[in-house]
Coordinates of C-alpha atoms (C1' of nucleotides) in Angstrom, one line a residue:
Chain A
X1 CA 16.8 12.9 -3.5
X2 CA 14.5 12.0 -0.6
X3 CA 14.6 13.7 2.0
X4 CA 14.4 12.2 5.9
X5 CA 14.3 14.1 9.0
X6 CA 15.0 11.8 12.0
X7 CA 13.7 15.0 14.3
X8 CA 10.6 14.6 13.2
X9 CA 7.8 12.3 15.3
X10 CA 6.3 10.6 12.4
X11 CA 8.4 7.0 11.5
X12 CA 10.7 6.9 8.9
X13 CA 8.6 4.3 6.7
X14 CA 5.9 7.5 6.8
X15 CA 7.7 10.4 5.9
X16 CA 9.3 8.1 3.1
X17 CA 6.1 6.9 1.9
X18 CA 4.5 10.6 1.8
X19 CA 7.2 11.7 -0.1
X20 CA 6.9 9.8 -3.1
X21 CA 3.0 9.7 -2.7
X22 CA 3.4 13.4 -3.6
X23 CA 5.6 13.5 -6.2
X24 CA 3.6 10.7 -7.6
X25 CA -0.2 12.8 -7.1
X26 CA 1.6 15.7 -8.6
X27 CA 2.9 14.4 -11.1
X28 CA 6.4 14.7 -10.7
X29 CA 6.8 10.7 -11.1
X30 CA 5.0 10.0 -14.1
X31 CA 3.2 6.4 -14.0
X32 CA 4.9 3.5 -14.6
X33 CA 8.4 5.0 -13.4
X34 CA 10.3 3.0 -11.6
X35 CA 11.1 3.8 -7.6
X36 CA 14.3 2.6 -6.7
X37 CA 14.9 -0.5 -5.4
X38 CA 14.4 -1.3 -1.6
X39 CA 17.8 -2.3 -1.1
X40 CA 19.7 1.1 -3.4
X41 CA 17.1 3.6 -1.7
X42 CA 18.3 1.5 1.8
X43 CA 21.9 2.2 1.1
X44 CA 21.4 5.8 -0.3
X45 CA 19.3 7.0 3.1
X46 CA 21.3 5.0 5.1
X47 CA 18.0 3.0 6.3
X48 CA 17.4 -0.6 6.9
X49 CA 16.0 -2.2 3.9
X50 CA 13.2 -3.1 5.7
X51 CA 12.3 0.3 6.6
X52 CA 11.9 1.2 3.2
X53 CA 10.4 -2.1 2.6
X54 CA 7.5 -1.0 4.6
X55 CA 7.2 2.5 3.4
X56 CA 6.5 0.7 -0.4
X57 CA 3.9 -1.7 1.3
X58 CA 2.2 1.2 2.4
X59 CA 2.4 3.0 -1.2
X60 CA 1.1 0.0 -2.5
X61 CA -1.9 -0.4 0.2
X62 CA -3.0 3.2 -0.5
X63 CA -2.4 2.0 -4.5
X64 CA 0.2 5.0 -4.8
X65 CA 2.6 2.5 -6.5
X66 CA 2.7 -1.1 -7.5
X67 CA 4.9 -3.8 -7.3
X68 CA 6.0 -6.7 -9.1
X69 CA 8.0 -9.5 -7.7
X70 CA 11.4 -9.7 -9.5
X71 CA 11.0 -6.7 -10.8
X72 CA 10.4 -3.5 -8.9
X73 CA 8.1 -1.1 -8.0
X74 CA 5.9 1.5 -9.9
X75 CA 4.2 4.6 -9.7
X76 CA 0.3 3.7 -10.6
X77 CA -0.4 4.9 -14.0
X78 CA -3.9 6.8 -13.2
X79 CA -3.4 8.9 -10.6
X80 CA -6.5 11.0 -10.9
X81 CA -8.6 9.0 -8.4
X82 CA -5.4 9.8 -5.9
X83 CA -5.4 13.5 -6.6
X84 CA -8.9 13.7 -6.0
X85 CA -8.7 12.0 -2.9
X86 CA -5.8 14.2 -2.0
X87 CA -7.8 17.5 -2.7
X88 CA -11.4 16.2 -0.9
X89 CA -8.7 15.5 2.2
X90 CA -7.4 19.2 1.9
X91 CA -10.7 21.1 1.6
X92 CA -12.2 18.9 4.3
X93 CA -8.7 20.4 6.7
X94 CA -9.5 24.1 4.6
X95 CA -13.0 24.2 6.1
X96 CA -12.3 22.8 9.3
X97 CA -9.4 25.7 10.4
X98 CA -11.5 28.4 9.1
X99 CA -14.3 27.0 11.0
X100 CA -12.3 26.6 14.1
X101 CA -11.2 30.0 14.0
X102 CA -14.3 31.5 13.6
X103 CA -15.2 30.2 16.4
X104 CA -11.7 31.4 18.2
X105 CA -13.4 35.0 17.1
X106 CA -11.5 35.4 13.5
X107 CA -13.5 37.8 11.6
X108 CA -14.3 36.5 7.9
X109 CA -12.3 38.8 6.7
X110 CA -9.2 37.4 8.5
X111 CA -9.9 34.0 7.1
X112 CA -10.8 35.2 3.6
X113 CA -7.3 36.9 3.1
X114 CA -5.7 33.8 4.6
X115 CA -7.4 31.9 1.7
X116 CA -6.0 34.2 -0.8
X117 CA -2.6 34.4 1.2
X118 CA -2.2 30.7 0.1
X119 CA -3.5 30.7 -3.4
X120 CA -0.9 33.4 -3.8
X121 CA 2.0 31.5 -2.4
X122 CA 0.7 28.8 -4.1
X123 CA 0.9 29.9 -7.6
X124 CA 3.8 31.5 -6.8
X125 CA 6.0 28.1 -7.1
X126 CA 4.3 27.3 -10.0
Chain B
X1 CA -17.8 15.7 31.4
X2 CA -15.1 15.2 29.2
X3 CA -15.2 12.4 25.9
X4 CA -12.8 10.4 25.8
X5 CA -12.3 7.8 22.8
X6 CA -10.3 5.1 23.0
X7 CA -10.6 4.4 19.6
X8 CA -8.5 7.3 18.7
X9 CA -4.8 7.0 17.6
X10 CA -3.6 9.8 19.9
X11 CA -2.8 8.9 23.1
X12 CA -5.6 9.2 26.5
X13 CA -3.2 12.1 28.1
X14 CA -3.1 14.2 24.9
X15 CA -7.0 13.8 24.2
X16 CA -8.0 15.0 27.7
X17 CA -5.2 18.2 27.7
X18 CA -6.6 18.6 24.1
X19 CA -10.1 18.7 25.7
X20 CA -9.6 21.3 28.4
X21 CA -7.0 23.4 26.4
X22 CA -10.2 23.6 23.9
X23 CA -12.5 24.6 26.5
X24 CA -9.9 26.9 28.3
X25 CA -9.4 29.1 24.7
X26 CA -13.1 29.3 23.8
X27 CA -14.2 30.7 27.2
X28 CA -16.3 27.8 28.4
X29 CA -13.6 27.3 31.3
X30 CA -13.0 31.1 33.1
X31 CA -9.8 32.1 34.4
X32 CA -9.2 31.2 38.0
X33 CA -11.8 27.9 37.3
X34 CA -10.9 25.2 39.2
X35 CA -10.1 21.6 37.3
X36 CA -11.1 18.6 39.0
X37 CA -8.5 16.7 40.6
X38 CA -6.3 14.1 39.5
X39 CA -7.8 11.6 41.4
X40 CA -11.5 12.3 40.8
X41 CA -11.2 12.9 37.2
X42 CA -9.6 9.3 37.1
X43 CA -12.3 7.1 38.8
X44 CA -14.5 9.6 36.7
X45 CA -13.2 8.5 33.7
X46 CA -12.1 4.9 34.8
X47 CA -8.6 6.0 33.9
X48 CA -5.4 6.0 35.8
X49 CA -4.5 8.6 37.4
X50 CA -1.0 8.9 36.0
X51 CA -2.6 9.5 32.8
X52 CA -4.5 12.4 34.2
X53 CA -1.3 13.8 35.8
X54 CA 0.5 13.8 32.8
X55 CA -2.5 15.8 31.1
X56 CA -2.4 18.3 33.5
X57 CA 1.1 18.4 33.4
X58 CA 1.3 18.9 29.4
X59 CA -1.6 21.6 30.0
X60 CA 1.1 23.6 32.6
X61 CA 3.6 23.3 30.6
X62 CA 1.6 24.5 27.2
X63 CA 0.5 27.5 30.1
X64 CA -3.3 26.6 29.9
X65 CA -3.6 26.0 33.5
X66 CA -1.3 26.9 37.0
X67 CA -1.0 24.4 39.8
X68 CA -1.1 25.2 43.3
X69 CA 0.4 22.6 45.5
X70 CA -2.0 21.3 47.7
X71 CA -5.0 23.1 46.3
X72 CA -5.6 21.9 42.9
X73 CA -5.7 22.9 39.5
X74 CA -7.0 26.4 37.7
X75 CA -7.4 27.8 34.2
X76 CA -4.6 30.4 33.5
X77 CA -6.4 34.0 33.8
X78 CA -5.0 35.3 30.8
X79 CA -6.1 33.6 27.7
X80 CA -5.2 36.2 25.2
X81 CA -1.9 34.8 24.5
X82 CA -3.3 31.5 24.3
X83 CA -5.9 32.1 21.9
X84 CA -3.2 34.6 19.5
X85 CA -1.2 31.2 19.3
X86 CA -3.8 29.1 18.7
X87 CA -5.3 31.3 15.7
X88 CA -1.8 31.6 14.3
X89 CA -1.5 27.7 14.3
X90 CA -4.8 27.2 12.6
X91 CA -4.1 30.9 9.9
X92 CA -0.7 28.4 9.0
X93 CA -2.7 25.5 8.6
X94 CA -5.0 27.3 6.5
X95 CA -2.5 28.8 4.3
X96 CA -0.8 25.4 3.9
X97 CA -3.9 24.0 2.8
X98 CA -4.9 26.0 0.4
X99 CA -1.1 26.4 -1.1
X100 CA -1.4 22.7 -1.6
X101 CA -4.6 22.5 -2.8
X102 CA -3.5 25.2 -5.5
X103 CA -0.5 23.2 -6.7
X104 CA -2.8 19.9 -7.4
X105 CA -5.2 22.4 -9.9
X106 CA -7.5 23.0 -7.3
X107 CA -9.0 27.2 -8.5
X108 CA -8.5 30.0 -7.1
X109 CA -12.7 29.7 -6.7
X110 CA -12.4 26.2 -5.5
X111 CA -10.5 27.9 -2.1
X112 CA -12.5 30.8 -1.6
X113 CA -15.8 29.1 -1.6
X114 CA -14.6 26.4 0.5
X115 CA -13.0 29.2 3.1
X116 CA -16.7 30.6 2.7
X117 CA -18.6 27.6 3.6
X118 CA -15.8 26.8 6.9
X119 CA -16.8 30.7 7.5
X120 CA -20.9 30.0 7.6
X121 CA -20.0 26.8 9.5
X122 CA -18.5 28.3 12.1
X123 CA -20.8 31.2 12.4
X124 CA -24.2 28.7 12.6
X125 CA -22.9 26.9 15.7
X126 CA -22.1 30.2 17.6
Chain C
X1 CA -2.2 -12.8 -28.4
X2 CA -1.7 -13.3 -24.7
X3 CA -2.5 -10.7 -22.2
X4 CA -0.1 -10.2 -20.0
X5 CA -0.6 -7.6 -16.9
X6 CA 2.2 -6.7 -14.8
X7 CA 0.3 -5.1 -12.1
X8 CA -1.3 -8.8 -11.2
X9 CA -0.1 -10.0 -8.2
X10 CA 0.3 -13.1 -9.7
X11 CA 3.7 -14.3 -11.1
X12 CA 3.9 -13.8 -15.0
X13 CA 4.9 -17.9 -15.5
X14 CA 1.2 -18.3 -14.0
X15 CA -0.7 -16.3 -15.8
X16 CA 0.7 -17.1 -18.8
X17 CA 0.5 -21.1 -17.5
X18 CA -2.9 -20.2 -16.9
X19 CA -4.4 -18.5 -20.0
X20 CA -3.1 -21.2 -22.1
X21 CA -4.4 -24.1 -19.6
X22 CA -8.0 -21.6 -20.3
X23 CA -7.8 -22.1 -23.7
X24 CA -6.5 -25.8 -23.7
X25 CA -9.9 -26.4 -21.3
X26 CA -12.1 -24.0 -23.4
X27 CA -11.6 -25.9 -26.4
X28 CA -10.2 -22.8 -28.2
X29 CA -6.9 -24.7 -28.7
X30 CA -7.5 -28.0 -30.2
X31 CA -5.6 -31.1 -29.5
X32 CA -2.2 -31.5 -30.7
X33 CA -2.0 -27.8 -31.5
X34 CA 1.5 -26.7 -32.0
X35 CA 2.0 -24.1 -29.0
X36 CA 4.5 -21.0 -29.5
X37 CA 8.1 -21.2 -29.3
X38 CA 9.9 -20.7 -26.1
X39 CA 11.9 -18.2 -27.9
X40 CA 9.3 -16.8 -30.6
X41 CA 7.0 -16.0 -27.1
X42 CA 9.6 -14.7 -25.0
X43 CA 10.1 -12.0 -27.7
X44 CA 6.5 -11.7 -28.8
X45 CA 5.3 -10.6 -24.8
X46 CA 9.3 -9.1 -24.5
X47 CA 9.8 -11.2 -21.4
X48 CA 12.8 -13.2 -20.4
X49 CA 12.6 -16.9 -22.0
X50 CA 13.2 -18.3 -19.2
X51 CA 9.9 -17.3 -17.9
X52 CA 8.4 -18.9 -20.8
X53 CA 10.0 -22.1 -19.9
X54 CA 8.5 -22.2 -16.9
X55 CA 5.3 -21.7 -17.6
X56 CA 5.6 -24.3 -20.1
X57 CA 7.2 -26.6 -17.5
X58 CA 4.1 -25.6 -15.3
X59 CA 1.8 -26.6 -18.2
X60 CA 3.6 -29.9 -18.9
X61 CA 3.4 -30.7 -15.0
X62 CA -0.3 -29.9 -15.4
X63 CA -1.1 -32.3 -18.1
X64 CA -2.5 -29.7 -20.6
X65 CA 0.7 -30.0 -22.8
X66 CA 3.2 -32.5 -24.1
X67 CA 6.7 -31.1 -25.3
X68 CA 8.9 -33.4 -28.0
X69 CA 12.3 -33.2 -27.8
X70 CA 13.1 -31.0 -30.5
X71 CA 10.0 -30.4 -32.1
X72 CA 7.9 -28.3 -29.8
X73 CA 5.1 -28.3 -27.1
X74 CA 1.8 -29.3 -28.0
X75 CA -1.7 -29.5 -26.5
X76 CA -2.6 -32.9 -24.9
X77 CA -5.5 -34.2 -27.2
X78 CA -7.2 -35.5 -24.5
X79 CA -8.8 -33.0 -22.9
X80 CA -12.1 -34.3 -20.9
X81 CA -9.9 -35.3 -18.2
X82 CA -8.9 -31.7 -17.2
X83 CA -12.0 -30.4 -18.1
X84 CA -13.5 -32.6 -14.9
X85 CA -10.8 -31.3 -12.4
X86 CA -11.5 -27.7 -13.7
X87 CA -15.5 -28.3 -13.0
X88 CA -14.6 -30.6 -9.7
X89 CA -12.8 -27.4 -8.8
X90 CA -15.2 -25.2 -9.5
X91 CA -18.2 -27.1 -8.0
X92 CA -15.8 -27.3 -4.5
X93 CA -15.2 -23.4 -5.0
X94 CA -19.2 -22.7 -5.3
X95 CA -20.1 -25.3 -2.4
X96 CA -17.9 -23.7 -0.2
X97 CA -19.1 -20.1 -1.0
X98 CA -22.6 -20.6 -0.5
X99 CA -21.8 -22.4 2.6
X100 CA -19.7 -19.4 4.1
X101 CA -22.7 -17.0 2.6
X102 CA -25.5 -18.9 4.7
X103 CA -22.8 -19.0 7.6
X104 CA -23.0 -15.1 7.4
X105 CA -26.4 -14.9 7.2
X106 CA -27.5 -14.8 3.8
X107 CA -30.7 -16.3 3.3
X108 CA -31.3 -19.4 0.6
X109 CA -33.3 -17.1 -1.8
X110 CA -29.9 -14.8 -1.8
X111 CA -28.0 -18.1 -2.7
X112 CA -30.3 -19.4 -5.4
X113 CA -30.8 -15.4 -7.3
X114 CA -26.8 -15.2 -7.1
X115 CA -26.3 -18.9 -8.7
X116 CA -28.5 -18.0 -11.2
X117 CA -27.3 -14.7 -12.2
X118 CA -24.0 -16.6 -12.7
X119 CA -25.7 -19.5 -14.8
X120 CA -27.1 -16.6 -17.2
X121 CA -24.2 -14.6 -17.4
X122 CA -22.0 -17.3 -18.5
X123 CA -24.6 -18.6 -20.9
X124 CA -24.9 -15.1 -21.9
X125 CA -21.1 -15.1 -23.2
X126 CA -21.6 -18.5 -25.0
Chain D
X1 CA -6.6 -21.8 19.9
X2 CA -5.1 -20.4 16.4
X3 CA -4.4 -22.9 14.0
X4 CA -1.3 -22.4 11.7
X5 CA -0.4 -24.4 9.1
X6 CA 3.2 -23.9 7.9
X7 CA 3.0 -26.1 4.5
X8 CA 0.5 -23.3 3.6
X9 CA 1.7 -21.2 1.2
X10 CA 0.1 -17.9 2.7
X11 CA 2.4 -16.0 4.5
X12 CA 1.8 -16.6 8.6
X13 CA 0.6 -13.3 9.3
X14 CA -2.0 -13.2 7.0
X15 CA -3.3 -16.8 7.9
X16 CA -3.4 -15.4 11.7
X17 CA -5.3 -12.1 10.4
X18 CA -7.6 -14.0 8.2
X19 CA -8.3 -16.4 11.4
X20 CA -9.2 -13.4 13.5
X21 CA -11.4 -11.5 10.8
X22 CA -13.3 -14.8 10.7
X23 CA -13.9 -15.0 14.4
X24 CA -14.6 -11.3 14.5
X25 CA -16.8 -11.2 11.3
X26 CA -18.7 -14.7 12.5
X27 CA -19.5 -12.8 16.1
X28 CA -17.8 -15.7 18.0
X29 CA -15.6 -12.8 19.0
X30 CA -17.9 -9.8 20.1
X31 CA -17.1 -6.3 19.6
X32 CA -14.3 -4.5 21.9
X33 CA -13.3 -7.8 22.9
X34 CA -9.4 -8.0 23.9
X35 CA -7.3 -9.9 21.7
X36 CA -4.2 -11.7 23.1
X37 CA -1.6 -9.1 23.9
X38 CA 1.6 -9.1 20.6
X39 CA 4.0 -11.3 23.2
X40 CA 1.9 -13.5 24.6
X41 CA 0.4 -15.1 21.6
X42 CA 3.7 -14.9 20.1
X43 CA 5.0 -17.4 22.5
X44 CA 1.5 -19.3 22.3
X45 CA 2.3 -20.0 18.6
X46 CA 5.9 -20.0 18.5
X47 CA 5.9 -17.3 16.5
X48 CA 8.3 -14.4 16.5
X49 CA 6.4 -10.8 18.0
X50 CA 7.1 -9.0 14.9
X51 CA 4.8 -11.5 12.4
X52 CA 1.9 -11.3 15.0
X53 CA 2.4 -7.3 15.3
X54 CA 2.3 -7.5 11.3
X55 CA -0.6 -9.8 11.6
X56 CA -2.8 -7.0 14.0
X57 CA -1.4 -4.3 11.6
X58 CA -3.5 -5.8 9.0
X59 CA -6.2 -6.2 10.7
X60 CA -6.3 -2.8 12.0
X61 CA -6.3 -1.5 8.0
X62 CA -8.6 -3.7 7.5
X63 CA -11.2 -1.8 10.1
X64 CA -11.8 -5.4 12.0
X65 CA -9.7 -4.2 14.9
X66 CA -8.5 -0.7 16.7
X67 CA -5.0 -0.6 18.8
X68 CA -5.0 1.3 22.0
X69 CA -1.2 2.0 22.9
X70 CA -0.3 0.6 26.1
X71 CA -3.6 -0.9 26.3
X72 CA -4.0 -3.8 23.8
X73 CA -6.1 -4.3 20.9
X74 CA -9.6 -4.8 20.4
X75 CA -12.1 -5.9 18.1
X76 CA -13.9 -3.1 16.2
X77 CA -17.6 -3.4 17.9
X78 CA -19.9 -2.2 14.4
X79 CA -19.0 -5.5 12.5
X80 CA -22.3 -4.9 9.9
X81 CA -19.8 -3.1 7.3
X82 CA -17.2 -6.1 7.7
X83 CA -20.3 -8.3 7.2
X84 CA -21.4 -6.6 4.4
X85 CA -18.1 -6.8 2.3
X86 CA -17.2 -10.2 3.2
X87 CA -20.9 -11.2 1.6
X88 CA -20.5 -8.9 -1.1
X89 CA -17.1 -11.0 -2.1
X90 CA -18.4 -14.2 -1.4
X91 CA -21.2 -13.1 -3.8
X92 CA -18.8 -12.4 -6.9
X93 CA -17.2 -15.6 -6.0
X94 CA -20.2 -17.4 -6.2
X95 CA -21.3 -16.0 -9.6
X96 CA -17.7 -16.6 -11.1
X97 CA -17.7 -20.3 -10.2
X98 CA -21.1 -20.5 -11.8
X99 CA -20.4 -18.3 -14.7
X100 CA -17.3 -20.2 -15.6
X101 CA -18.6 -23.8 -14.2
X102 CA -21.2 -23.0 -17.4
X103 CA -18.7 -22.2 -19.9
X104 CA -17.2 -25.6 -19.4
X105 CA -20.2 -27.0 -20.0
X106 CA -22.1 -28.0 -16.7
X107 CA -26.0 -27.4 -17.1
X108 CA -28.0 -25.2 -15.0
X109 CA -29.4 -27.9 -13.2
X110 CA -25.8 -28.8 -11.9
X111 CA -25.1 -25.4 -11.0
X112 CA -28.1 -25.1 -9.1
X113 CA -27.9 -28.5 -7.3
X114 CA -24.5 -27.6 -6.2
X115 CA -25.7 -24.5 -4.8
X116 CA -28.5 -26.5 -2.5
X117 CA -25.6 -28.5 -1.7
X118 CA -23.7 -25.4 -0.2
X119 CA -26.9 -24.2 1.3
X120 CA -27.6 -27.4 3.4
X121 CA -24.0 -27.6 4.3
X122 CA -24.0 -24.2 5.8
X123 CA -27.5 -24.8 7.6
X124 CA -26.4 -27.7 9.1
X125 CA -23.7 -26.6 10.9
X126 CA -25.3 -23.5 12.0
Chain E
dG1 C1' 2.5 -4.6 31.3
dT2 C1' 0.9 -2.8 26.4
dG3 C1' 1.7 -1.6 21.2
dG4 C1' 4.9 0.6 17.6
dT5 C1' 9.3 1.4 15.3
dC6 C1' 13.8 0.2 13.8
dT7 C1' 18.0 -2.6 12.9
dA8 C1' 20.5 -6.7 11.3
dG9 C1' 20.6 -10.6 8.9
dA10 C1' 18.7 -14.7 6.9
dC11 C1' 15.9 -17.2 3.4
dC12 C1' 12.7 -17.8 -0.4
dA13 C1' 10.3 -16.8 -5.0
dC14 C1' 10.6 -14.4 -9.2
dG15 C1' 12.9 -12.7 -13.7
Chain F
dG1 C1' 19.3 -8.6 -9.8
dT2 C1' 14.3 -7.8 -7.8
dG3 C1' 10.5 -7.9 -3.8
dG4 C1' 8.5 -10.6 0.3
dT5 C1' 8.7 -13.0 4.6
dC6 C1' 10.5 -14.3 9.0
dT7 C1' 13.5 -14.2 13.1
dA8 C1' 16.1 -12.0 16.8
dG9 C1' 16.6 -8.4 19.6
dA10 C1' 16.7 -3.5 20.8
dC11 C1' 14.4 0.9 22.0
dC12 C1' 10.6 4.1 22.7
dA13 C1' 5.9 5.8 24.1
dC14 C1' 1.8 4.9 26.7
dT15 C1' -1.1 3.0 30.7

DNA sequence: GTGGTCTAGACCACG
DNA sequence: GTGGTCTAGACCACT
């Protein structure tokens, strides 16, 4: 189940769309499954329809899913150009904190065991 | 002279308390320095000076600067605090990176070299 | 076999309206060829038959098939007349391309090389 | 003045976008220009706020405009990528029409003289 | 005043 | 049943 925090500044149709972008980029929605339908996921979040309406427009502009009319909408079976995109985006926001703390007077070995702090937590949850 | 770009998504108030918080943490603005006043700053930056106030008044409230009624504006002395915050902010960010970046198969080489080369790149401009 | 692709934007009664209406124009169906059964198609490409219908309604409306009561749909034998609205359109599409090219700019060498480049690579395919 | 045409089958917003893009992309709008504000040209057209917002959306993903909050939206001032990719387009157009016009038959020589066609259309009206 | 988000409800096209 | 478009009107953030 989704879920939606209304606390948070970022729009509804965002948080939505972001969700299933990464289950979809890490493969947790294989491609060609099936997202629910705008009007179920509408009555299951309590959300205007279209709300979530515009949370699969954006999926399908940044070709996370697609849709077909009649039909439904669908993860995009090859993902691997999205994950790659999803990674450059991370090391680009990697390299730009542990610049930006250098610079803040971090020592390299502060930002070195950071590094390793989250490749530990992240294999962790593996 | 501050930039301002109105071309950015964030909003003009946020950019130019953004802008002096910046300077305030890395030392270019002393303690005790004095801000330019609302007014000024606005024809300065053909802005209105509403906008301005609200900066300053998002930059009292984060405790970058202390406002003395019918003086002006001045840099908080005491910028240890600030900068321990603002390093723990980006050492989160970091982390969160990298954990991401882990769970989408990214190696555990893949993080430390990146964390290496935001290291050098913060190190060259000093 | 038809190629159906579900991630076309395009509603499935068209293309399928369309790839026959190709072949119908290309000559690779002959006149008076038999086309498939509404019900033989429909559960050759899985797809609801009244989908098929349409398309073949489409076709019909078109002029590149006749249906007989009872006996099937069939290619219209007569094919040069379509064969002139296909190349009419065409020619109106190419006009107006070049025409929004050298509105943009491109010079008449640009024009010429791309026209070309299409004349070979269609001959090419022959 | 827009022109909207409501026995086109395009949806309105993207007929408005695609009439901006034009103007933007042609340089009869210059860059940073001011577009009409969401309300106003809403009552212009006759046209409810939210299909004109939708419109701008698009054309803010598209790069040919940036939205200032509170301040209105403008047209993006480097237009040579938009140029480019519009050209780029018209190009494959181009070499489709020709590439099919030749499967169906027409001889080089039409091809060609259709192109000159195009050319002197678009010269003339420059 | 500006743009941006959300809700509610209607209508159409597609399968 | 599905997605897509449009209208009407409300509320918020920003200048």
């Amino acid at each position: 189940m989704l879920h939606i925090d209304y606390r948070d500044s970022r729009p509804l149709y965002e948080q939505i769309a972001d969700e299933f972008e990464h289950m979809a980029v890490c493969g947790v929605m294989a491609g060609d499954t099936q997202l629910p339908s705008v009007r179920q996921l509408a009555v299951d979040l309590s959300i205007n329809p279209n709300t979530i309406q515009r949370a699969y427009a954006v999926l399908e502009q940044r070709g996370v899913i697609y849709s077909v009319k009649g039909r439904g909408n669908f993860i995009t079976p090859d993902c691997s150009q999205l994950r790659q995109n999803k990674l450059e985006q991370l090391r680009q926001q990697l390299i730009d904190s542990a610049c930006a703390a250098i610079k803040l007077g971090a020592t390299k070995e502060h930002i070195l065991s950071w590094a390793q702090q989250g490749i530990t937590q992240g294999e962790v949850i593996l």
